[in-house]
Coordinates of C-alpha atoms (C1' of nucleotides) in Angstrom, one line a residue:
Chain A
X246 CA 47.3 17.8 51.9
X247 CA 47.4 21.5 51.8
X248 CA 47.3 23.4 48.2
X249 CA 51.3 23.9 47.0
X250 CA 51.2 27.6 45.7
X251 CA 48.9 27.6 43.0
X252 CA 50.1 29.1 40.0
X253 CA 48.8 31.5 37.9
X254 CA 46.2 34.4 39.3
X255 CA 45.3 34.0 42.4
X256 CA 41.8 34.3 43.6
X257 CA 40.4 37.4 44.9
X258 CA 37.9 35.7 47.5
X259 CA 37.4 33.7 50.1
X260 CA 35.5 30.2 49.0
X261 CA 34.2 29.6 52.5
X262 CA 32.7 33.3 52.7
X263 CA 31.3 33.3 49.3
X264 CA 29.4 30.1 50.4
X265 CA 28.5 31.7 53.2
X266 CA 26.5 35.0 51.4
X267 CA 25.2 32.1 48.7
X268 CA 23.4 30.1 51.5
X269 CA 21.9 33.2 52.9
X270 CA 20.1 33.7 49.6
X271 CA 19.5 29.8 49.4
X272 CA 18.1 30.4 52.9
X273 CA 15.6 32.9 52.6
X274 CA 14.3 32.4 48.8
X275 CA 14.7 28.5 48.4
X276 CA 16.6 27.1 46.0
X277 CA 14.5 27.6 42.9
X278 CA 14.0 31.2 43.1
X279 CA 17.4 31.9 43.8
X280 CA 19.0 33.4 40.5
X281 CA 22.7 33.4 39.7
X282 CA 22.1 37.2 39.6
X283 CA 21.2 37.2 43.3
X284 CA 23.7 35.0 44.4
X285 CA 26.4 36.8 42.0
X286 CA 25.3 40.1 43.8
X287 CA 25.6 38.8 47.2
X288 CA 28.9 37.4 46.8
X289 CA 30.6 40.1 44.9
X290 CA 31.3 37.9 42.3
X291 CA 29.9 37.7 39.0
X292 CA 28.7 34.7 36.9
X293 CA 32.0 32.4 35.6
X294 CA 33.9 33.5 38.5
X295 CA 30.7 31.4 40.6
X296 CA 31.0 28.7 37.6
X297 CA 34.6 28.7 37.9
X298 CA 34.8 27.9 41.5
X299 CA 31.7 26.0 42.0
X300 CA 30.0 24.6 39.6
X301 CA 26.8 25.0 38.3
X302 CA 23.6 26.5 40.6
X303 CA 22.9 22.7 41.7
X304 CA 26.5 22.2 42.6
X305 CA 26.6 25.5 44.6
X306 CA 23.5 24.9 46.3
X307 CA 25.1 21.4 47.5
X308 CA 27.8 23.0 49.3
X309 CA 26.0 25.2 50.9
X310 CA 23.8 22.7 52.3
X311 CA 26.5 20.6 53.0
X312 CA 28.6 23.5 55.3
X313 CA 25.4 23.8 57.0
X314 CA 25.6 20.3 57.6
X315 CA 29.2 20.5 58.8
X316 CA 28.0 23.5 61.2
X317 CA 25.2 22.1 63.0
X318 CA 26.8 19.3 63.8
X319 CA 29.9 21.4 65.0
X320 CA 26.8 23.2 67.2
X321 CA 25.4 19.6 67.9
X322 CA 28.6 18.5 69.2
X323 CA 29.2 21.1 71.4
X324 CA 25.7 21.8 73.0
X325 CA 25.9 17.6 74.1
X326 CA 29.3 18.0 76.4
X327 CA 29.1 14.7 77.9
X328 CA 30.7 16.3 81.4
X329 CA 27.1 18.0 81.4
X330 CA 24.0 16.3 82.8
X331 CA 22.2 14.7 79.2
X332 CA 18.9 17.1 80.2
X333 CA 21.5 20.1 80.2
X334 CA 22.8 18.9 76.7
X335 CA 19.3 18.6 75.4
X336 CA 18.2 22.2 76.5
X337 CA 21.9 23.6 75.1
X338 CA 20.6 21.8 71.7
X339 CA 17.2 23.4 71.5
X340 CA 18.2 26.9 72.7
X341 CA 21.1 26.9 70.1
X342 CA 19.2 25.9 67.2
X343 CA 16.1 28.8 68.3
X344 CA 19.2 30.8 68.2
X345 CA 19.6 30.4 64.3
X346 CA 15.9 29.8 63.5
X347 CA 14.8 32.8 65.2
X348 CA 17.2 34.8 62.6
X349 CA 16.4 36.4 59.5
X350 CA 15.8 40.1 57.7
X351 CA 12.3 39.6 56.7
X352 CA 11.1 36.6 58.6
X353 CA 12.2 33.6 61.0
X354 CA 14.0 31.4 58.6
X355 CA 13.8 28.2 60.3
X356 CA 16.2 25.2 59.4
X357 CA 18.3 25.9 56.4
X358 CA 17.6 22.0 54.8
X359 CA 14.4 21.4 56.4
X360 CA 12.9 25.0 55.0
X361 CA 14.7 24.7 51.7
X362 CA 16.3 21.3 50.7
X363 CA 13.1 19.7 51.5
X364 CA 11.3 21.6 48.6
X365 CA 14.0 20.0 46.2
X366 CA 14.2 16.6 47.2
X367 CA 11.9 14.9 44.8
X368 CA 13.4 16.5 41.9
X369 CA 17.2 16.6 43.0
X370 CA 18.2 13.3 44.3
X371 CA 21.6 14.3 45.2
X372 CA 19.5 16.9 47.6
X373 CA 17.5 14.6 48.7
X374 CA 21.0 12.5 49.7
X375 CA 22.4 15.2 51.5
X376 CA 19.1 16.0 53.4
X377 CA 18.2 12.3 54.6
X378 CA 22.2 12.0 55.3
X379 CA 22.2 15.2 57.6
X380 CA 19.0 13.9 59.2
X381 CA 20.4 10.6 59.6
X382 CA 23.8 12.2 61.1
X383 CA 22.2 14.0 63.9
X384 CA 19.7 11.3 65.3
X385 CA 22.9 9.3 65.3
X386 CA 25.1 12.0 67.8
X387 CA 22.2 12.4 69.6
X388 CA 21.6 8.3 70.1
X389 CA 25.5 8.1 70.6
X390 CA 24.6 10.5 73.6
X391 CA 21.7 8.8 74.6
X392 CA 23.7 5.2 75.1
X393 CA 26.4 6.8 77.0
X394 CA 23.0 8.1 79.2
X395 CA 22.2 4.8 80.1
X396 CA 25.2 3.6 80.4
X397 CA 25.8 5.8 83.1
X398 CA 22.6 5.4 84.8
X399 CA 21.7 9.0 83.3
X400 CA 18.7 7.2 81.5
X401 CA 17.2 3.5 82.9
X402 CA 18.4 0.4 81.6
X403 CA 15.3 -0.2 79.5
X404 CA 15.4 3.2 77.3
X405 CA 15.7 2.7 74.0
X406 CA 18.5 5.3 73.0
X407 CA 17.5 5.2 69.2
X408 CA 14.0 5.6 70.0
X409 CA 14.7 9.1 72.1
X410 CA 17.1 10.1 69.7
X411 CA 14.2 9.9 67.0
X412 CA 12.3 11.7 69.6
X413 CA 14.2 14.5 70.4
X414 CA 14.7 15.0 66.4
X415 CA 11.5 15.2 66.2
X416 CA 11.1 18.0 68.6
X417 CA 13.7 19.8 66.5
X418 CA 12.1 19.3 63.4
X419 CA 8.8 21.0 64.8
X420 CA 10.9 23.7 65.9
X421 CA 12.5 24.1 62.8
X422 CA 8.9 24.0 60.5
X423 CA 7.4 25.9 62.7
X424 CA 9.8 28.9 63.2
X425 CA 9.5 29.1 59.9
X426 CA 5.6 29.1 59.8
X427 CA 6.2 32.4 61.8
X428 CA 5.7 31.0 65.7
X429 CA 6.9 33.2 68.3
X430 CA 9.9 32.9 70.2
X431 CA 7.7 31.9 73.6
X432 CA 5.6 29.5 71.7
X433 CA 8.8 27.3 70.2
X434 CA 10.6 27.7 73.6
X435 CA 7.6 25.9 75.5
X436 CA 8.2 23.3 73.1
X437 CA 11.8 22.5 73.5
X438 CA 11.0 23.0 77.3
X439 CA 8.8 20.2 76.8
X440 CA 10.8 18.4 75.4
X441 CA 13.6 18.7 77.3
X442 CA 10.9 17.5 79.9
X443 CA 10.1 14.9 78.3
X444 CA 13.2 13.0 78.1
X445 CA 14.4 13.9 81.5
X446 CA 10.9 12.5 82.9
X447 CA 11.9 9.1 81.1
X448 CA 14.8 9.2 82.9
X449 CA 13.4 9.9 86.7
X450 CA 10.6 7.3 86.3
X451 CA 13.0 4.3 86.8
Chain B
X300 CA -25.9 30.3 47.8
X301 CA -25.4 28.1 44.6
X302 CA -25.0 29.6 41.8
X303 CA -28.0 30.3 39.8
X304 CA -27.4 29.1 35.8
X305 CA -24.5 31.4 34.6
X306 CA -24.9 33.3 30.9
X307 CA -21.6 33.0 28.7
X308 CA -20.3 29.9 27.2
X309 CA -20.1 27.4 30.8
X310 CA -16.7 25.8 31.8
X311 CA -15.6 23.3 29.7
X312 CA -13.6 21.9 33.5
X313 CA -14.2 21.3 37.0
X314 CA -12.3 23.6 39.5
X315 CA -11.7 21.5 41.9
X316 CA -9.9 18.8 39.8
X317 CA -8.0 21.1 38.2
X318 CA -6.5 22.5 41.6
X319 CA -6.2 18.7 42.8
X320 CA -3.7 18.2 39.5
X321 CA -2.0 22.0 39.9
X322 CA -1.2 20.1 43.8
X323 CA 0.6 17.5 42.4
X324 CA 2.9 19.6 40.2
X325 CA 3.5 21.7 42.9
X326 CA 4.1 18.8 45.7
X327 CA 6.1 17.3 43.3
X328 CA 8.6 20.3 42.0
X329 CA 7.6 23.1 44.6
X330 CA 6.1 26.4 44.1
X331 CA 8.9 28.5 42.6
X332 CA 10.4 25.6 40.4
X333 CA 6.5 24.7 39.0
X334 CA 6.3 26.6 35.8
X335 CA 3.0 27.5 34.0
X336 CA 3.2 25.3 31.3
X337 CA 3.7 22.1 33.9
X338 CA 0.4 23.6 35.3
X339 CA -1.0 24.0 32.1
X340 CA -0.1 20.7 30.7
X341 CA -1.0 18.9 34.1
X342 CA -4.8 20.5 34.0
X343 CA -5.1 20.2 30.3
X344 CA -5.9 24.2 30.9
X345 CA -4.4 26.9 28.8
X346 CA -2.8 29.6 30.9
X347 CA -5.5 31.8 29.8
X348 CA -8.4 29.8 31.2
X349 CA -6.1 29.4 34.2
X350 CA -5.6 33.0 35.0
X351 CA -9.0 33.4 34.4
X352 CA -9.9 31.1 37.4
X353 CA -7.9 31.1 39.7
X354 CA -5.5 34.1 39.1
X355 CA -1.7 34.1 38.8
X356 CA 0.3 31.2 39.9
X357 CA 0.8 32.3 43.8
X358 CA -2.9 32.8 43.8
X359 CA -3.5 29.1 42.7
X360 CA -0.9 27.6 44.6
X361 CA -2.7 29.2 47.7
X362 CA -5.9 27.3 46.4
X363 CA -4.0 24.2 46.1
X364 CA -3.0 24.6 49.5
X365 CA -5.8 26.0 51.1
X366 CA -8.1 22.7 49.6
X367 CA -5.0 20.8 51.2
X368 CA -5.5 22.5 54.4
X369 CA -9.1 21.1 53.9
X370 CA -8.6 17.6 53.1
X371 CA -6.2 17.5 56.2
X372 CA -8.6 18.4 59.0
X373 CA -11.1 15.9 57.5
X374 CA -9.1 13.3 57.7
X375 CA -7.9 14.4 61.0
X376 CA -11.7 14.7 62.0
X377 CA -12.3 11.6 60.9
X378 CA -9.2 9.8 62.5
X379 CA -9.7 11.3 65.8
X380 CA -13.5 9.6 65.8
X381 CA -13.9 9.9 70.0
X382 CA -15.6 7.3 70.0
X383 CA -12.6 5.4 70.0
X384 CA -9.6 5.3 72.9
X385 CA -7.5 8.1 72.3
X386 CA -4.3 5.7 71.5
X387 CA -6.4 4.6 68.7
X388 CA -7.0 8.0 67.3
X389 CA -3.4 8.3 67.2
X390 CA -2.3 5.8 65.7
X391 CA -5.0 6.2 62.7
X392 CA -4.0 10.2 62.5
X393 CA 0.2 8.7 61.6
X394 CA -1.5 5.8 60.0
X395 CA -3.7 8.2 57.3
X396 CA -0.6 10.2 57.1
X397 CA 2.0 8.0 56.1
X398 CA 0.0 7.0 53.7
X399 CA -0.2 10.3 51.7
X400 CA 3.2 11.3 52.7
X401 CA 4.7 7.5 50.9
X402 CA 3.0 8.4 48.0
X403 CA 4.7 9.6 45.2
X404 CA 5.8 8.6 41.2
X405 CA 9.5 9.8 41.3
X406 CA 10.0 9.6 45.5
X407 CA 8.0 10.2 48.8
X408 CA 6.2 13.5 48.8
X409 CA 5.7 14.3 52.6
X410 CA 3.4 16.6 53.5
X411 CA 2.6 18.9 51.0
X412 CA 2.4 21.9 53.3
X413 CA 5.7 21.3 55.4
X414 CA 7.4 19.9 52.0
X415 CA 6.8 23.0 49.6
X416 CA 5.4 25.9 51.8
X417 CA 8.0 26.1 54.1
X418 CA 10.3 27.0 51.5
X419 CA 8.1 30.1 50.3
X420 CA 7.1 31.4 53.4
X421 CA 10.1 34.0 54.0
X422 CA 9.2 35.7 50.5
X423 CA 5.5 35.3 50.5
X424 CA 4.0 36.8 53.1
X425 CA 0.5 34.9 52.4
X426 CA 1.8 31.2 52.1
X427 CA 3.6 32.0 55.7
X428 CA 0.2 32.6 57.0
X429 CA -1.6 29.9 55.6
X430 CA 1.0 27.5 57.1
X431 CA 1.1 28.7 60.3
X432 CA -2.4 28.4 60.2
X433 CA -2.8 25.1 58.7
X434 CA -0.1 24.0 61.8
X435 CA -2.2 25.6 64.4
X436 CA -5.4 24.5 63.8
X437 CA -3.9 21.1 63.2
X438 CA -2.5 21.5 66.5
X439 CA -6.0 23.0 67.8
X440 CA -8.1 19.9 66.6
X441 CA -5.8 17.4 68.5
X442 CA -6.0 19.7 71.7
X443 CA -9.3 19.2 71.5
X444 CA -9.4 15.5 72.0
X445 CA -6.5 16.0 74.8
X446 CA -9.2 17.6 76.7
X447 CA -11.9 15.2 76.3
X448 CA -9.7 12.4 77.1
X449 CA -8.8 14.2 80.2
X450 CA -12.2 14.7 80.6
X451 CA -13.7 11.4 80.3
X452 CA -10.3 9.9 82.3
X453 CA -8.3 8.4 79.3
X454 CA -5.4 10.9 80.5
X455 CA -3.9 12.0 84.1
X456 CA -6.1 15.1 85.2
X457 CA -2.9 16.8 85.3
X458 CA -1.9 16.1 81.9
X459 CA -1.3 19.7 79.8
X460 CA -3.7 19.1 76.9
X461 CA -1.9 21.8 74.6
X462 CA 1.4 20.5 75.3
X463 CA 0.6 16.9 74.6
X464 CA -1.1 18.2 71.4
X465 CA 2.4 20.4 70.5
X466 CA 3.6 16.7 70.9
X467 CA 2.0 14.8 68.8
X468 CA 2.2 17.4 66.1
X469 CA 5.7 17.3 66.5
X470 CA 5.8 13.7 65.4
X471 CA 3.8 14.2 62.8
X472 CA 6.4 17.0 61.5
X473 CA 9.4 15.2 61.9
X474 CA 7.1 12.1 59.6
X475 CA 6.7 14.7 57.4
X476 CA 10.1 15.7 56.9
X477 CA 11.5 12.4 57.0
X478 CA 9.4 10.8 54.4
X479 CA 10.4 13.5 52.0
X480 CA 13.9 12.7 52.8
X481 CA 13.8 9.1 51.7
X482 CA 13.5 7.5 55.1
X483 CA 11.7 4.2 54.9
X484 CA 8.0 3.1 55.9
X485 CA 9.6 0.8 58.5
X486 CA 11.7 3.5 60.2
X487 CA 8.5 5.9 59.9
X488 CA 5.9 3.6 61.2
X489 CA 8.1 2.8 64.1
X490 CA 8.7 6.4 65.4
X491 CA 4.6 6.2 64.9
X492 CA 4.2 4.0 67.0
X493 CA 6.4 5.6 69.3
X494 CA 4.4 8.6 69.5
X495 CA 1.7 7.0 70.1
X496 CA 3.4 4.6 72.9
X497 CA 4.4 8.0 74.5
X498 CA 1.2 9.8 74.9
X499 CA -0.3 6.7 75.8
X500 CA 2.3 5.8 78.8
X501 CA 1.2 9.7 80.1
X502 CA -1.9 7.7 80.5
X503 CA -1.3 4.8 81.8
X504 CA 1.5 6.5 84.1
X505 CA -1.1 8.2 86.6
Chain C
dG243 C1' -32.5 34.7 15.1
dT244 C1' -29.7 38.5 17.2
dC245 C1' -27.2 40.3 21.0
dA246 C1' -24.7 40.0 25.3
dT247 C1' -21.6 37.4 28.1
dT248 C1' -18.4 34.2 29.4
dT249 C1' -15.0 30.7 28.3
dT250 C1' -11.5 28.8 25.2
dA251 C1' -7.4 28.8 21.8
dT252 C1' -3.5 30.9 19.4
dG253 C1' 0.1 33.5 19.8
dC254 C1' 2.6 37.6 21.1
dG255 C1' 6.1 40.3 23.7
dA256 C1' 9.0 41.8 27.1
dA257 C1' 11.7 40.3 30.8
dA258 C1' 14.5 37.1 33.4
dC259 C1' 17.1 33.2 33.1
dA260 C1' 21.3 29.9 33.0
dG261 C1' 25.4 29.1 31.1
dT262 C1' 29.5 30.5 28.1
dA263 C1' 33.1 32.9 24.7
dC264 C1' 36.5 35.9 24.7
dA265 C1' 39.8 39.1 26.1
dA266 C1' 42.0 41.7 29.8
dA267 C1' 44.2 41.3 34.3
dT268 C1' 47.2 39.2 37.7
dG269 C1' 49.9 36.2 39.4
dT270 C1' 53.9 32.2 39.2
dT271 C1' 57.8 29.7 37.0
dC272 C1' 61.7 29.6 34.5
Chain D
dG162 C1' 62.1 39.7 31.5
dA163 C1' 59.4 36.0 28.8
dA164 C1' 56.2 32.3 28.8
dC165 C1' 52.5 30.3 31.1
dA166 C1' 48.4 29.5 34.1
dT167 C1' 44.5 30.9 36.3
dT168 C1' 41.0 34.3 37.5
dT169 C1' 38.1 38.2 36.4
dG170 C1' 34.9 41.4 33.7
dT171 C1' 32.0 42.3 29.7
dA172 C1' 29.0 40.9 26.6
dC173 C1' 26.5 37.5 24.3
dT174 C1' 23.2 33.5 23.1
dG175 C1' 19.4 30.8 23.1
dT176 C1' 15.9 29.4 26.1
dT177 C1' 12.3 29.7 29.3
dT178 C1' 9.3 32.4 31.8
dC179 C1' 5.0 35.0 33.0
dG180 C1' 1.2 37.5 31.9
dC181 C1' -1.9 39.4 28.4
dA182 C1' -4.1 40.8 23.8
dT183 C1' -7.0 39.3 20.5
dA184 C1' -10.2 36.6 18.3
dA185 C1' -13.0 32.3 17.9
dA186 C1' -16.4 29.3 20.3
dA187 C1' -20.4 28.3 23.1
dT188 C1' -24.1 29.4 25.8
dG189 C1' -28.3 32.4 27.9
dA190 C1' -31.4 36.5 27.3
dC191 C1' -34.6 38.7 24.5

DNA sequence: GTCATTTTATGCGAAACAGTACAAATGTTC
DNA sequence: GAACATTTGTACTGTTTCGCATAAAATGAC
């Protein structure tokens, strides 16, 4: 499956990389304000070389959201170690999303999709795709977690796992909006403490 | 306070139906991707008259959102009507929601704050403030009626007013993101009622 | 009726924008 | 080394953008 030796000249960057300085502009101006001269300056690479390799400012945007994707649910995956107790996993989840959220030059910059793609999605429905997919992705790891919870008597036989996998989303959504809405770091932690609570509660009341 | 009769040549418009159709261009595209002649065309202003009202364009998207803001805490007000059981003001508050977040010509809107404002708020320093604001007095109006319902007994008297509020805000974030995203009323309307289901079992639970 | 004042309409201008043509550069294959 | 394939840099085009300058229109003050 890997590339035989292209011929002709080879390319003088890294694709992964360049994606990598794009979504930081994506990430902290949105999508729209985000000019090719922006993104050409922050990748070192000027217009047809970006055309060349990606595609239009649309198709460019897309891969960035969708490595993002790919990433957080590398970070999901890891933070819900199933030979840790599920309210460990949760509080691994929330501490390493703050982690990212909490970043940024000028300001927090929250979730990448939630803070930008969401602005897009009534205009661009292939954004719109890729931001109800990524939702869609993670309450699904998180409910896969959840029914190996109950099945180990981690959670009561009654829980609904979908339902507190829709819940804990939820709880990382708020985090996510309101990081970006400029909430302190104490403020979002009491809410993933909460929540965190929350879920364990569900699980000692059997 | 009201204005006494103005000389000049009188408004040929009414500012507050012209911010309501600037909203929907910007909930519908987003701030940065709204262009003056959508605003223009959409008020059935000139960009003159529009300046000369309201300013330049971040100036009326923050009246668009500030009269958002507005509209938000009356309904809220109005859903959270004490005389009513507390699971009840709940379930109106999603209810009254969903149905401005599911409305939309091209796809669900969302909220307009958490759907467009988000995605300014690194850049613009003012929209970041008026969205954290918007979230916290949202957030403050629901505390409110935690504490009466503790009050009057409708909740545990150990119940945490401001975390149960943090709670139920955080549902209504994630129905706010979600609806943007494409997911449907059924899936919304049941993570509703699951918010409400949880607050209500704190009650019930004493 | 005349003047002052404010709102409308037309249209300008300078800047930013996305996307591309073309040629030079840098490799591989034969 | 010659032919070829791909990438890179410069420069260009046509469009869209915002914000304003200027003049016409509509009203109140006198």
């Amino acid at each position: 499956m890997k590339d035989e030796k292209k011929r002709g000249r080879p390319r003088g960057f890294d694709a992964k990389t360049a994606i990598a300085k794009a979504r930081e502009v994506f990430w902290d101006r949105g999508f729209a304000a985000a000019s090719l001269d922006n993104l050409s300056a922050a990748t070192n690479l000027n217009r047809p070389s970006l055309y060349g390799a990606f595609g239009d400012k649309e198709d460019l945007y897309l891969d960035t959201l969708e490595a993002y994707r790919q990433d957080g649910m590398d970070v999901l995956a890891e933070a819900l170690d199933p030979s840790l107790p599920l309210c460990d996993n949760l509080a691994r989840v929330y501490s390493g999303a703050l982690d990212i959220y909490l970043h940024g030059e000028i300001a927090a910059r929250g979730c990448f999709l939630i803070g930008t793609a969401t602005a897009e999605a009534i205009q661009h429905e292939r954004v719109r795709e890729v931001l109800g997919r990524s939702l869609n992705d993670f309450d699904g790891e998180i409910e896969n977690r959840m029914h190996l919870a109950v099945e180990r008597g981690e959670l009561p036989g009654d829980a609904d796992p979908q339902t507190l996998a829709r819940l804990a989303s939820a709880i990382m959504h708020s985090l996510a909006v309101r990081a970006r809405a400029g909430d302190s770091r104490e403020t979002l932690e009491a809410i993933a403490r909460s929540g965190v609570e929350l879920i364990c509660a569900s699980a000692e009341r059997r």
